Amino acid sequence: MKGNRQLHDAFSKRHPAVNFVFFLGVIVASALIQHPAYVLAGFVTGAIYYLMLNGAKGLKFLLLLLPVFVFVAAINPLFNTDGQRILCHVFGRPYTYEALLYGLALSGVIVVMLLWFGCYNQVLTGDKFTSLFGNLIPAISLLLVMVFRMVPNFIRKARQLAGARKSIGKGAGENATAKEKVTDGLTLLGALTTWALEGSVVTGDSMRARGYGTAKRSSFMIYRMTLSDWLLMAAMVLLLGLTLVAAYFGQTAAAFTPVMEIAPVSWGLCSYTLFLMIPILYHWKEAAQWYISRSKI
Amino acid sequence: MKKSHIATLITFFLLIPATLFLGAKLPGRTYYITGTLIILELMIPFFMAFEGRKPQARELVIIAVLSAIAIAGRVLIPIPDFKAIFGVIMLAGIAFGPETGFMVGAIAAFGSNFVYGQGAYTPWQMFSYGAAGMLSGFAFGKGRLPRKAWLMGIFGFVTVVLVVGPILDSMSLFLGFVKPSPEAFGLVFIPGFAHNCPNALCTAAVMLILGKPFLSILNRIQVKYGMLT
């Protein structure tokens, strides 16, 4: 759906499995870790990668995240009154320093997740998802592929139907009431359904005639795991594993209420940050390589 | 025993308790991950059953068409916040039964997020939309509720307000709060209710206006092409 855009990012050109494992790791880790330093690392790397993917347009999204951050951070202390230092009383309930910090960390987690999901949507497009899961869930992947094709097709058909209705004086115009718009839209939807379902039966029969379901479905794989894919995968597993070890030793622990206890920053943060920077570093490496090989000519 | 039945048993008696246990054991705020994992695990049996019974080409295409129509419905009616998506999903469930209803709902949610963006809410949307299709399929199955337009409208309204909305809202409870307290509960579900009501009204309107024609279209196709379900 968003695949026709030119992406100048080297990481998104790698095997979908590499992309998927990376984002799975990022999103699970950033949902679980609420240590402020780790959240900050997630935000900075996520923001850099998002800007690399979107260019200057990405700044708008980053600015939109600010109100989300402030809102969630400010609202949480209203419901969590634990904590030692009371800042003020809101509706007769204590609004504490610790709870505010906790709120900040938590809304940081949410913002980081939103940011990385934003990157995910750019990198793991529908075609990659279906090619990745085509063997594991063949019927559902096929369903998705068909849906991706049908949605734009149906919208085009619906425009034709609307045009035909308009030419015989039906349909909702510019200044129609909401009720007219709804009735008109639903009439269109009904007409579209008839057309689409008739077509679907024909498609289904055609698929059967061509032997769908007679043997195990094989799928054409456009992507192959190359050496650099395996290397990236190994780096990801290693760095994420190190972070996990660090988490096991309590390096990512951060408790805010009732008593604030934040683990000191140690090597775990390095491995986590390096893990998050994999797409950025990989892109820089490719760009440098390209620059060097071009300058040799 | 069928593979999907074994999967269902494993999911309910091993996977979900294990997730709950681990979620409670892990330090820190793990509600969101635990909740999302359980939602994903709840969907596994449905998808396994679907893959397991090797759906015929016709069935596949019909599910795809219905999901695509549910998604396209978002574009066709130029009124913001008027979402025909639930209405179409529930009508699909009524016409083709609970299993198809679930698949149409889950695929419509997942597929539309490839257009509008995946997010932390994707599994919750898939589950709640699927639940809407499944419930309506059960409620209006053969020999149950009569398929009257007004009854479908009321059913649509109630399902969106009481099932789909709260499932989606509970995600923001798990994701956005330090700890799920009764007050946080109120803060999420009361505005959630206010937001769900217009959606529910849309669903009811879709069922009232489109219900009868839609079902007769589906019925005609079933008769015309000899798909007697």
Short mmCIF file of N, CA, C and O in Angstrom, two decimals, chain A residues 1-2 28 31-32 34 72 75-76 79-80 82 93 102 106 109-110 113 117 120-121 124-126 129 137-140 142-144 146-148 150-151 154-155 158-159 178 181-183 185-186 189-190 192-194 196-198 200-205 207-208 212, chain B residues 28-30 32-33 47 50-51 55-58 60-69 71-73 75-79 82 84 88 103 107 110-111 113-115 117-120 175-179 181 183-184 187 205-206 209-210 214 217-218 220-221 224-225 227:
data_model
loop_
_atom_site.label_atom_id
_atom_site.label_comp_id
_atom_site.label_asym_id
_atom_site.label_seq_id
_atom_site.Cartn_x
_atom_site.Cartn_y
_atom_site.Cartn_z
N MET A 1 0.84 -1.19 0.00
CA MET A 1 0.00 0.00 0.00
C MET A 1 0.88 1.25 0.00
O MET A 1 0.65 2.18 -0.73
N LYS A 2 1.87 1.23 0.90
CA LYS A 2 2.76 2.38 0.93
C LYS A 2 4.06 2.01 0.20
O LYS A 2 5.04 2.69 0.31
N VAL A 28 8.77 -4.91 21.91
CA VAL A 28 8.61 -5.61 23.18
C VAL A 28 9.52 -5.01 24.25
O VAL A 28 9.09 -4.72 25.37
N ALA A 31 8.29 -1.66 25.40
CA ALA A 31 7.08 -1.72 26.22
C ALA A 31 7.40 -2.18 27.63
O ALA A 31 6.71 -1.81 28.58
N LEU A 32 8.45 -2.99 27.79
CA LEU A 32 8.74 -3.57 29.10
C LEU A 32 9.65 -2.69 29.95
O LEU A 32 9.50 -2.65 31.17
N GLN A 34 11.12 0.52 31.63
CA GLN A 34 10.72 1.90 31.91
C GLN A 34 11.82 2.69 32.62
O GLN A 34 11.56 3.72 33.21
N VAL A 72 -0.24 12.38 29.03
CA VAL A 72 -0.18 11.13 29.79
C VAL A 72 0.66 11.32 31.05
O VAL A 72 0.34 10.81 32.12
N ILE A 75 -1.39 13.25 33.71
CA ILE A 75 -2.62 12.66 34.22
C ILE A 75 -2.35 11.52 35.20
O ILE A 75 -3.13 11.30 36.12
N ASN A 76 -1.21 10.86 35.03
CA ASN A 76 -0.98 9.69 35.86
C ASN A 76 -0.88 9.96 37.36
O ASN A 76 -1.45 9.20 38.14
N PHE A 79 -3.90 9.62 39.56
CA PHE A 79 -4.45 8.31 39.93
C PHE A 79 -3.50 7.50 40.78
O PHE A 79 -3.86 6.47 41.31
N ASN A 80 -2.27 7.97 40.85
CA ASN A 80 -1.28 7.27 41.65
C ASN A 80 -0.78 8.25 42.70
O ASN A 80 -0.03 9.16 42.39
N ASP A 82 0.86 7.49 45.52
CA ASP A 82 2.00 7.06 46.31
C ASP A 82 3.16 8.02 46.09
O ASP A 82 3.25 8.67 45.05
N ARG A 93 -6.37 15.37 46.63
CA ARG A 93 -5.49 14.22 46.65
C ARG A 93 -4.06 14.68 46.41
O ARG A 93 -3.83 15.61 45.63
N TYR A 102 7.19 9.04 37.50
CA TYR A 102 6.70 7.76 36.96
C TYR A 102 5.85 8.02 35.72
O TYR A 102 5.99 7.35 34.69
N LEU A 106 6.47 6.68 31.99
CA LEU A 106 5.45 5.89 31.32
C LEU A 106 5.03 6.53 30.00
O LEU A 106 4.90 5.84 28.98
N VAL A 109 7.51 5.83 27.50
CA VAL A 109 7.35 4.50 26.91
C VAL A 109 6.33 4.55 25.77
O VAL A 109 6.57 4.03 24.68
N ILE A 110 5.20 5.23 26.01
CA ILE A 110 4.15 5.28 24.99
C ILE A 110 4.65 6.01 23.75
O ILE A 110 4.45 5.56 22.61
N MET A 113 7.00 3.89 21.79
CA MET A 113 6.30 2.85 21.03
C MET A 113 5.64 3.44 19.79
O MET A 113 5.69 2.85 18.70
N PHE A 117 6.56 2.32 16.07
CA PHE A 117 5.51 1.80 15.19
C PHE A 117 5.44 2.62 13.92
O PHE A 117 5.16 2.09 12.83
N TYR A 120 8.05 1.19 11.85
CA TYR A 120 7.61 -0.15 11.40
C TYR A 120 6.72 -0.02 10.17
O TYR A 120 6.88 -0.75 9.19
N ASN A 121 5.77 0.92 10.22
CA ASN A 121 4.84 1.07 9.10
C ASN A 121 5.54 1.45 7.81
O ASN A 121 5.07 1.12 6.72
N LEU A 124 8.06 -2.27 7.21
CA LEU A 124 7.43 -3.56 6.97
C LEU A 124 6.08 -3.37 6.28
O LEU A 124 5.03 -3.39 6.92
N THR A 125 6.11 -3.19 4.97
CA THR A 125 4.88 -2.95 4.23
C THR A 125 4.12 -4.26 4.05
O THR A 125 4.63 -5.33 4.35
N GLY A 126 2.89 -4.14 3.54
CA GLY A 126 2.02 -5.30 3.42
C GLY A 126 2.64 -6.43 2.61
O GLY A 126 2.53 -7.61 2.97
N PHE A 129 5.09 -8.30 4.72
CA PHE A 129 4.44 -9.12 5.75
C PHE A 129 3.90 -10.41 5.14
O PHE A 129 4.14 -11.50 5.67
N ILE A 137 1.15 -19.10 7.45
CA ILE A 137 -0.31 -18.98 7.41
C ILE A 137 -0.73 -18.71 5.96
O ILE A 137 -1.11 -17.59 5.61
N PRO A 138 -0.68 -19.75 5.11
CA PRO A 138 -0.90 -19.51 3.68
C PRO A 138 -2.26 -18.91 3.38
O PRO A 138 -2.36 -17.97 2.60
N ALA A 139 -3.34 -19.45 3.99
CA ALA A 139 -4.67 -18.98 3.63
C ALA A 139 -4.86 -17.53 4.05
O ALA A 139 -5.39 -16.71 3.29
N ILE A 140 -4.39 -17.18 5.25
CA ILE A 140 -4.58 -15.82 5.74
C ILE A 140 -3.73 -14.84 4.94
O ILE A 140 -4.18 -13.73 4.62
N LEU A 142 -2.89 -15.18 1.83
CA LEU A 142 -3.56 -15.01 0.54
C LEU A 142 -4.73 -14.04 0.69
O LEU A 142 -4.95 -13.16 -0.14
N LEU A 143 -5.48 -14.20 1.81
CA LEU A 143 -6.59 -13.29 2.09
C LEU A 143 -6.11 -11.85 2.11
O LEU A 143 -6.72 -10.97 1.49
N LEU A 144 -5.00 -11.61 2.81
CA LEU A 144 -4.49 -10.25 2.93
C LEU A 144 -4.09 -9.69 1.57
O LEU A 144 -4.41 -8.55 1.24
N MET A 146 -5.31 -10.49 -1.26
CA MET A 146 -6.51 -10.16 -2.02
C MET A 146 -7.13 -8.86 -1.51
O MET A 146 -7.57 -8.02 -2.29
N VAL A 147 -7.13 -8.69 -0.17
CA VAL A 147 -7.71 -7.47 0.39
C VAL A 147 -6.93 -6.25 -0.07
O VAL A 147 -7.52 -5.23 -0.46
N PHE A 148 -5.59 -6.34 -0.09
CA PHE A 148 -4.78 -5.21 -0.53
C PHE A 148 -5.12 -4.81 -1.96
O PHE A 148 -5.08 -3.64 -2.31
N MET A 150 -8.08 -5.48 -3.46
CA MET A 150 -9.49 -5.13 -3.64
C MET A 150 -9.82 -3.73 -3.15
O MET A 150 -10.68 -3.07 -3.74
N VAL A 151 -9.19 -3.29 -2.05
CA VAL A 151 -9.62 -2.01 -1.49
C VAL A 151 -9.52 -0.87 -2.51
O VAL A 151 -10.52 -0.19 -2.77
N PHE A 154 -12.13 -1.41 -5.25
CA PHE A 154 -13.51 -1.13 -4.85
C PHE A 154 -13.76 0.36 -4.78
O PHE A 154 -14.84 0.84 -5.13
N ILE A 155 -12.75 1.10 -4.29
CA ILE A 155 -12.95 2.55 -4.18
C ILE A 155 -13.11 3.15 -5.56
O ILE A 155 -13.97 4.00 -5.79
N ALA A 158 -16.54 2.29 -6.74
CA ALA A 158 -17.54 3.08 -6.04
C ALA A 158 -17.63 4.48 -6.63
O ALA A 158 -18.73 5.04 -6.76
N ARG A 159 -16.50 5.04 -7.06
CA ARG A 159 -16.52 6.36 -7.70
C ARG A 159 -17.31 6.30 -8.99
O ARG A 159 -18.10 7.19 -9.30
N ALA A 178 -26.85 15.37 6.44
CA ALA A 178 -26.10 14.19 6.89
C ALA A 178 -26.88 12.92 6.58
O ALA A 178 -26.32 11.91 6.16
N LYS A 181 -26.56 11.99 3.01
CA LYS A 181 -25.22 11.47 2.73
C LYS A 181 -25.09 10.01 3.18
O LYS A 181 -24.55 9.18 2.47
N VAL A 182 -25.63 9.76 4.40
CA VAL A 182 -25.53 8.39 4.93
C VAL A 182 -26.32 7.42 4.05
O VAL A 182 -25.82 6.37 3.64
N THR A 183 -27.56 7.80 3.71
CA THR A 183 -28.39 6.91 2.89
C THR A 183 -27.73 6.67 1.54
O THR A 183 -27.68 5.54 1.05
N GLY A 185 -24.52 6.97 0.79
CA GLY A 185 -23.31 6.16 0.95
C GLY A 185 -23.65 4.69 1.13
O GLY A 185 -22.99 3.81 0.55
N LEU A 186 -24.70 4.42 1.89
CA LEU A 186 -25.05 3.01 2.14
C LEU A 186 -25.64 2.37 0.90
O LEU A 186 -25.42 1.18 0.65
N LEU A 189 -22.77 1.42 -1.04
CA LEU A 189 -22.11 0.28 -0.44
C LEU A 189 -22.85 -1.01 -0.82
O LEU A 189 -22.23 -2.03 -1.13
N GLY A 190 -24.18 -0.94 -0.84
CA GLY A 190 -24.98 -2.11 -1.21
C GLY A 190 -24.72 -2.51 -2.65
O GLY A 190 -24.49 -3.69 -2.97
N LEU A 192 -22.16 -1.78 -4.45
CA LEU A 192 -20.78 -2.26 -4.55
C LEU A 192 -20.68 -3.71 -4.09
O LEU A 192 -19.99 -4.53 -4.71
N THR A 193 -21.41 -4.03 -3.02
CA THR A 193 -21.38 -5.39 -2.48
C THR A 193 -21.88 -6.40 -3.50
O THR A 193 -21.27 -7.45 -3.70
N THR A 194 -23.01 -6.05 -4.15
CA THR A 194 -23.55 -6.96 -5.17
C THR A 194 -22.50 -7.24 -6.23
O THR A 194 -22.18 -8.39 -6.55
N ALA A 196 -19.26 -6.76 -6.17
CA ALA A 196 -18.03 -7.40 -5.69
C ALA A 196 -18.25 -8.88 -5.40
O ALA A 196 -17.41 -9.71 -5.71
N LEU A 197 -19.41 -9.22 -4.84
CA LEU A 197 -19.64 -10.62 -4.49
C LEU A 197 -19.82 -11.48 -5.73
O LEU A 197 -19.35 -12.61 -5.79
N GLU A 198 -20.53 -10.92 -6.74
CA GLU A 198 -20.66 -11.67 -7.99
C GLU A 198 -19.27 -11.95 -8.55
O GLU A 198 -18.95 -13.08 -8.94
N SER A 200 -16.55 -12.08 -6.91
CA SER A 200 -15.80 -12.97 -6.04
C SER A 200 -16.09 -14.43 -6.35
O SER A 200 -15.19 -15.27 -6.33
N VAL A 201 -17.36 -14.72 -6.66
CA VAL A 201 -17.69 -16.11 -6.96
C VAL A 201 -16.97 -16.55 -8.24
O VAL A 201 -16.41 -17.65 -8.32
N VAL A 202 -16.94 -15.62 -9.21
CA VAL A 202 -16.25 -15.94 -10.46
C VAL A 202 -14.76 -16.17 -10.20
O VAL A 202 -14.17 -17.13 -10.68
N THR A 203 -14.17 -15.24 -9.40
CA THR A 203 -12.76 -15.40 -9.08
C THR A 203 -12.50 -16.73 -8.39
O THR A 203 -11.55 -17.44 -8.72
N GLY A 204 -13.37 -17.04 -7.43
CA GLY A 204 -13.19 -18.29 -6.69
C GLY A 204 -13.25 -19.50 -7.59
O GLY A 204 -12.40 -20.39 -7.50
N ASP A 205 -14.25 -19.51 -8.50
CA ASP A 205 -14.36 -20.65 -9.41
C ASP A 205 -13.15 -20.74 -10.32
O ASP A 205 -12.65 -21.82 -10.63
N MET A 207 -10.18 -19.71 -9.61
CA MET A 207 -9.06 -20.22 -8.82
C MET A 207 -9.12 -21.73 -8.71
O MET A 207 -8.13 -22.44 -8.83
N ARG A 208 -10.35 -22.23 -8.50
CA ARG A 208 -10.51 -23.68 -8.35
C ARG A 208 -10.18 -24.39 -9.66
O ARG A 208 -9.54 -25.43 -9.67
N TYR A 212 -6.47 -24.42 -7.41
CA TYR A 212 -6.20 -23.97 -6.05
C TYR A 212 -6.68 -25.04 -5.07
O TYR A 212 -7.78 -25.56 -5.19
N GLY B 28 8.19 -4.73 37.27
CA GLY B 28 7.83 -3.61 36.41
C GLY B 28 6.39 -3.70 35.94
O GLY B 28 5.61 -4.53 36.40
N ARG B 29 6.07 -2.87 34.98
CA ARG B 29 4.70 -2.69 34.56
C ARG B 29 4.46 -3.52 33.31
O ARG B 29 4.78 -3.11 32.22
N THR B 30 3.97 -4.71 33.48
CA THR B 30 3.89 -5.61 32.34
C THR B 30 2.45 -5.82 31.87
O THR B 30 2.20 -6.69 31.07
N TYR B 32 0.57 -4.22 29.84
CA TYR B 32 0.30 -4.09 28.42
C TYR B 32 0.75 -5.33 27.65
O TYR B 32 0.00 -5.89 26.86
N ILE B 33 2.02 -5.76 27.94
CA ILE B 33 2.54 -6.92 27.22
C ILE B 33 1.72 -8.17 27.54
O ILE B 33 1.33 -8.93 26.64
N PHE B 47 -7.43 -18.78 14.04
CA PHE B 47 -6.62 -18.80 12.82
C PHE B 47 -6.18 -20.23 12.50
O PHE B 47 -6.16 -20.62 11.34
N PHE B 50 -9.02 -22.00 10.96
CA PHE B 50 -9.24 -21.53 9.60
C PHE B 50 -8.23 -22.15 8.64
O PHE B 50 -8.59 -22.66 7.58
N GLU B 51 -6.94 -22.12 9.04
CA GLU B 51 -5.92 -22.72 8.19
C GLU B 51 -6.13 -24.22 8.10
O GLU B 51 -5.91 -24.83 7.05
N PRO B 55 -9.60 -23.79 3.62
CA PRO B 55 -10.77 -23.16 3.02
C PRO B 55 -10.76 -23.23 1.49
O PRO B 55 -9.70 -23.15 0.87
N GLN B 56 -11.95 -23.41 0.93
CA GLN B 56 -12.09 -23.46 -0.53
C GLN B 56 -11.87 -22.07 -1.11
O GLN B 56 -11.98 -21.06 -0.41
N ALA B 57 -11.58 -22.05 -2.41
CA ALA B 57 -11.28 -20.79 -3.09
C ALA B 57 -12.43 -19.80 -2.93
O ALA B 57 -12.23 -18.64 -2.59
N ARG B 58 -13.69 -20.29 -3.12
CA ARG B 58 -14.85 -19.39 -3.04
C ARG B 58 -14.93 -18.72 -1.67
O ARG B 58 -15.15 -17.53 -1.55
N LEU B 60 -12.57 -18.25 0.53
CA LEU B 60 -11.48 -17.28 0.69
C LEU B 60 -11.82 -15.95 0.04
O LEU B 60 -11.69 -14.89 0.65
N VAL B 61 -12.28 -16.03 -1.22
CA VAL B 61 -12.53 -14.79 -1.94
C VAL B 61 -13.67 -14.03 -1.30
O VAL B 61 -13.62 -12.80 -1.21
N ILE B 62 -14.68 -14.76 -0.81
CA ILE B 62 -15.81 -14.05 -0.20
C ILE B 62 -15.37 -13.34 1.06
O ILE B 62 -15.73 -12.17 1.30
N ILE B 63 -14.56 -14.00 1.88
CA ILE B 63 -14.06 -13.33 3.08
C ILE B 63 -13.25 -12.10 2.70
O ILE B 63 -13.40 -11.02 3.29
N ALA B 64 -12.41 -12.25 1.68
CA ALA B 64 -11.58 -11.12 1.25
C ALA B 64 -12.47 -9.97 0.79
O ALA B 64 -12.24 -8.82 1.16
N VAL B 65 -13.51 -10.30 0.00
CA VAL B 65 -14.40 -9.24 -0.51
C VAL B 65 -15.10 -8.52 0.64
O VAL B 65 -15.13 -7.28 0.69
N LEU B 66 -15.63 -9.30 1.57
CA LEU B 66 -16.35 -8.67 2.68
C LEU B 66 -15.42 -7.78 3.51
O LEU B 66 -15.80 -6.67 3.90
N SER B 67 -14.19 -8.27 3.76
CA SER B 67 -13.25 -7.44 4.52
C SER B 67 -12.92 -6.17 3.76
O SER B 67 -12.87 -5.08 4.35
N ALA B 68 -12.69 -6.33 2.45
CA ALA B 68 -12.33 -5.15 1.66
C ALA B 68 -13.48 -4.15 1.64
O ALA B 68 -13.26 -2.94 1.69
N ILE B 69 -14.74 -4.65 1.61
CA ILE B 69 -15.88 -3.73 1.62
C ILE B 69 -15.96 -3.01 2.96
O ILE B 69 -16.21 -1.81 3.04
N ILE B 71 -13.50 -2.27 4.83
CA ILE B 71 -12.46 -1.24 4.86
C ILE B 71 -12.86 -0.07 3.96
O ILE B 71 -12.74 1.09 4.34
N ALA B 72 -13.35 -0.41 2.76
CA ALA B 72 -13.69 0.65 1.81
C ALA B 72 -14.84 1.50 2.33
O ALA B 72 -14.94 2.68 2.00
N GLY B 73 -15.70 0.92 3.19
CA GLY B 73 -16.81 1.66 3.77
C GLY B 73 -16.34 2.89 4.51
O GLY B 73 -17.06 3.88 4.63
N VAL B 75 -14.15 4.84 3.50
CA VAL B 75 -13.86 5.90 2.54
C VAL B 75 -15.13 6.39 1.86
O VAL B 75 -15.26 7.56 1.51
N LEU B 76 -16.12 5.47 1.69
CA LEU B 76 -17.27 5.77 0.84
C LEU B 76 -18.20 6.81 1.43
O LEU B 76 -18.83 7.55 0.70
N ILE B 77 -18.33 6.82 2.75
CA ILE B 77 -19.30 7.74 3.35
C ILE B 77 -18.54 8.94 3.90
O ILE B 77 -17.80 8.83 4.85
N PRO B 78 -18.71 10.10 3.24
CA PRO B 78 -17.84 11.23 3.55
C PRO B 78 -18.26 11.97 4.82
O PRO B 78 -18.40 13.18 4.81
N ILE B 79 -18.51 11.25 5.89
CA ILE B 79 -18.81 11.92 7.16
C ILE B 79 -17.78 11.42 8.16
O ILE B 79 -17.63 10.21 8.34
N PHE B 82 -18.15 8.43 10.98
CA PHE B 82 -19.23 7.49 10.66
C PHE B 82 -18.57 6.23 10.14
O PHE B 82 -18.13 6.19 9.00
N ALA B 84 -18.81 2.61 8.99
CA ALA B 84 -19.70 1.53 8.57
C ALA B 84 -19.03 0.18 8.82
O ALA B 84 -19.66 -0.86 8.65
N VAL B 88 -20.81 -3.61 8.58
CA VAL B 88 -20.54 -4.58 7.50
C VAL B 88 -20.02 -5.89 8.10
O VAL B 88 -20.45 -6.97 7.70
N MET B 103 -13.36 -13.97 11.01
CA MET B 103 -12.27 -13.75 10.06
C MET B 103 -12.41 -12.40 9.36
O MET B 103 -11.44 -11.67 9.21
N ILE B 107 -9.52 -9.67 9.76
CA ILE B 107 -8.79 -9.28 8.55
C ILE B 107 -9.06 -7.82 8.20
O ILE B 107 -8.15 -7.09 7.78
N PHE B 110 -6.93 -5.74 10.55
CA PHE B 110 -5.50 -5.85 10.22
C PHE B 110 -5.20 -5.16 8.88
O PHE B 110 -4.27 -4.37 8.76
N GLY B 111 -6.04 -5.46 7.90
CA GLY B 111 -5.81 -4.90 6.56
C GLY B 111 -5.94 -3.39 6.55
O GLY B 111 -5.14 -2.71 5.91
N ASN B 113 -5.28 -1.41 8.85
CA ASN B 113 -4.12 -0.80 9.50
C ASN B 113 -2.90 -0.76 8.61
O ASN B 113 -1.96 -0.03 8.90
N PHE B 114 -2.90 -1.52 7.51
CA PHE B 114 -1.80 -1.36 6.56
C PHE B 114 -1.96 -0.04 5.82
O PHE B 114 -1.01 0.49 5.28
N VAL B 115 -3.21 0.47 5.76
CA VAL B 115 -3.44 1.77 5.13
C VAL B 115 -3.25 2.87 6.17
O VAL B 115 -2.57 3.86 5.92
N GLY B 117 -1.94 2.61 9.26
CA GLY B 117 -0.81 2.48 10.17
C GLY B 117 -1.06 1.46 11.27
O GLY B 117 -2.07 1.52 11.97
N GLN B 118 -0.12 0.51 11.40
CA GLN B 118 -0.20 -0.44 12.50
C GLN B 118 0.22 0.27 13.78
O GLN B 118 0.92 1.26 13.75
N GLY B 119 -0.21 -0.27 14.90
CA GLY B 119 0.18 0.34 16.15
C GLY B 119 0.03 -0.64 17.28
O GLY B 119 -0.28 -1.82 17.05
N ALA B 120 0.22 -0.15 18.49
CA ALA B 120 0.08 -1.01 19.65
C ALA B 120 -1.34 -1.54 19.79
O ALA B 120 -1.58 -2.51 20.49
N LEU B 175 -2.06 0.29 28.65
CA LEU B 175 -0.89 0.94 28.08
C LEU B 175 -0.58 2.24 28.80
O LEU B 175 0.58 2.58 29.03
N GLY B 176 -1.62 2.98 29.17
CA GLY B 176 -1.40 4.36 29.55
C GLY B 176 -1.34 4.64 31.04
O GLY B 176 -1.08 5.76 31.44
N PHE B 177 -1.57 3.65 31.90
CA PHE B 177 -1.64 3.97 33.31
C PHE B 177 -0.60 3.24 34.14
O PHE B 177 -0.22 2.12 33.84
N VAL B 178 -0.16 3.94 35.17
CA VAL B 178 0.81 3.37 36.09
C VAL B 178 0.28 2.08 36.68
O VAL B 178 0.93 1.05 36.66
N LYS B 179 -0.92 2.14 37.21
CA LYS B 179 -1.54 0.91 37.69
C LYS B 179 -3.05 1.03 37.48
O LYS B 179 -3.63 2.08 37.73
N SER B 181 -6.26 1.37 38.45
CA SER B 181 -7.02 1.61 39.68
C SER B 181 -8.47 1.87 39.30
O SER B 181 -8.78 2.09 38.13
N GLU B 183 -10.21 4.48 39.74
CA GLU B 183 -10.37 5.81 39.14
C GLU B 183 -9.92 5.81 37.69
O GLU B 183 -10.57 6.39 36.82
N ALA B 184 -8.77 5.16 37.43
CA ALA B 184 -8.26 5.09 36.06
C ALA B 184 -9.27 4.36 35.19
O ALA B 184 -9.50 4.74 34.04
N LEU B 187 -11.78 6.80 34.27
CA LEU B 187 -11.27 7.78 33.33
C LEU B 187 -11.20 7.21 31.92
O LEU B 187 -11.36 7.91 30.94
N ALA B 205 -27.40 2.36 12.47
CA ALA B 205 -27.94 2.93 11.23
C ALA B 205 -27.62 2.02 10.05
O ALA B 205 -28.48 1.76 9.20
N VAL B 206 -26.38 1.51 10.02
CA VAL B 206 -25.99 0.62 8.92
C VAL B 206 -26.89 -0.61 8.92
O VAL B 206 -27.41 -1.02 7.88
N ILE B 209 -30.58 0.42 7.80
CA ILE B 209 -30.78 0.79 6.40
C ILE B 209 -30.29 -0.33 5.48
O ILE B 209 -30.95 -0.70 4.52
N LEU B 210 -29.12 -0.86 5.79
CA LEU B 210 -28.48 -1.79 4.87
C LEU B 210 -28.80 -3.24 5.20
O LEU B 210 -28.64 -4.12 4.36
N PHE B 214 -28.75 -5.93 2.25
CA PHE B 214 -27.48 -6.65 2.27
C PHE B 214 -27.72 -8.14 2.38
O PHE B 214 -27.16 -8.94 1.63
N ILE B 217 -29.09 -9.49 -0.80
CA ILE B 217 -28.03 -9.62 -1.81
C ILE B 217 -27.26 -10.91 -1.59
O ILE B 217 -27.06 -11.72 -2.52
N LEU B 218 -26.85 -11.11 -0.33
CA LEU B 218 -26.05 -12.30 -0.02
C LEU B 218 -26.86 -13.56 -0.29
O LEU B 218 -26.35 -14.54 -0.82
N ARG B 220 -29.31 -13.92 -2.42
CA ARG B 220 -29.46 -14.10 -3.86
C ARG B 220 -28.21 -14.75 -4.44
O ARG B 220 -28.29 -15.67 -5.27
N ILE B 221 -27.05 -14.27 -3.98
CA ILE B 221 -25.79 -14.83 -4.49
C ILE B 221 -25.66 -16.30 -4.08
O ILE B 221 -25.25 -17.15 -4.87
N LYS B 224 -28.01 -18.15 -6.33
CA LYS B 224 -27.61 -18.10 -7.73
C LYS B 224 -26.43 -19.04 -8.02
O LYS B 224 -26.37 -19.69 -9.05
N TYR B 225 -25.48 -19.06 -7.08
CA TYR B 225 -24.28 -19.86 -7.33
C TYR B 225 -24.27 -21.17 -6.54
O TYR B 225 -23.24 -21.81 -6.43
N MET B 227 -24.57 -21.90 -3.34
CA MET B 227 -23.81 -22.02 -2.10
C MET B 227 -24.80 -22.05 -0.96
O MET B 227 -25.07 -21.04 -0.34
#
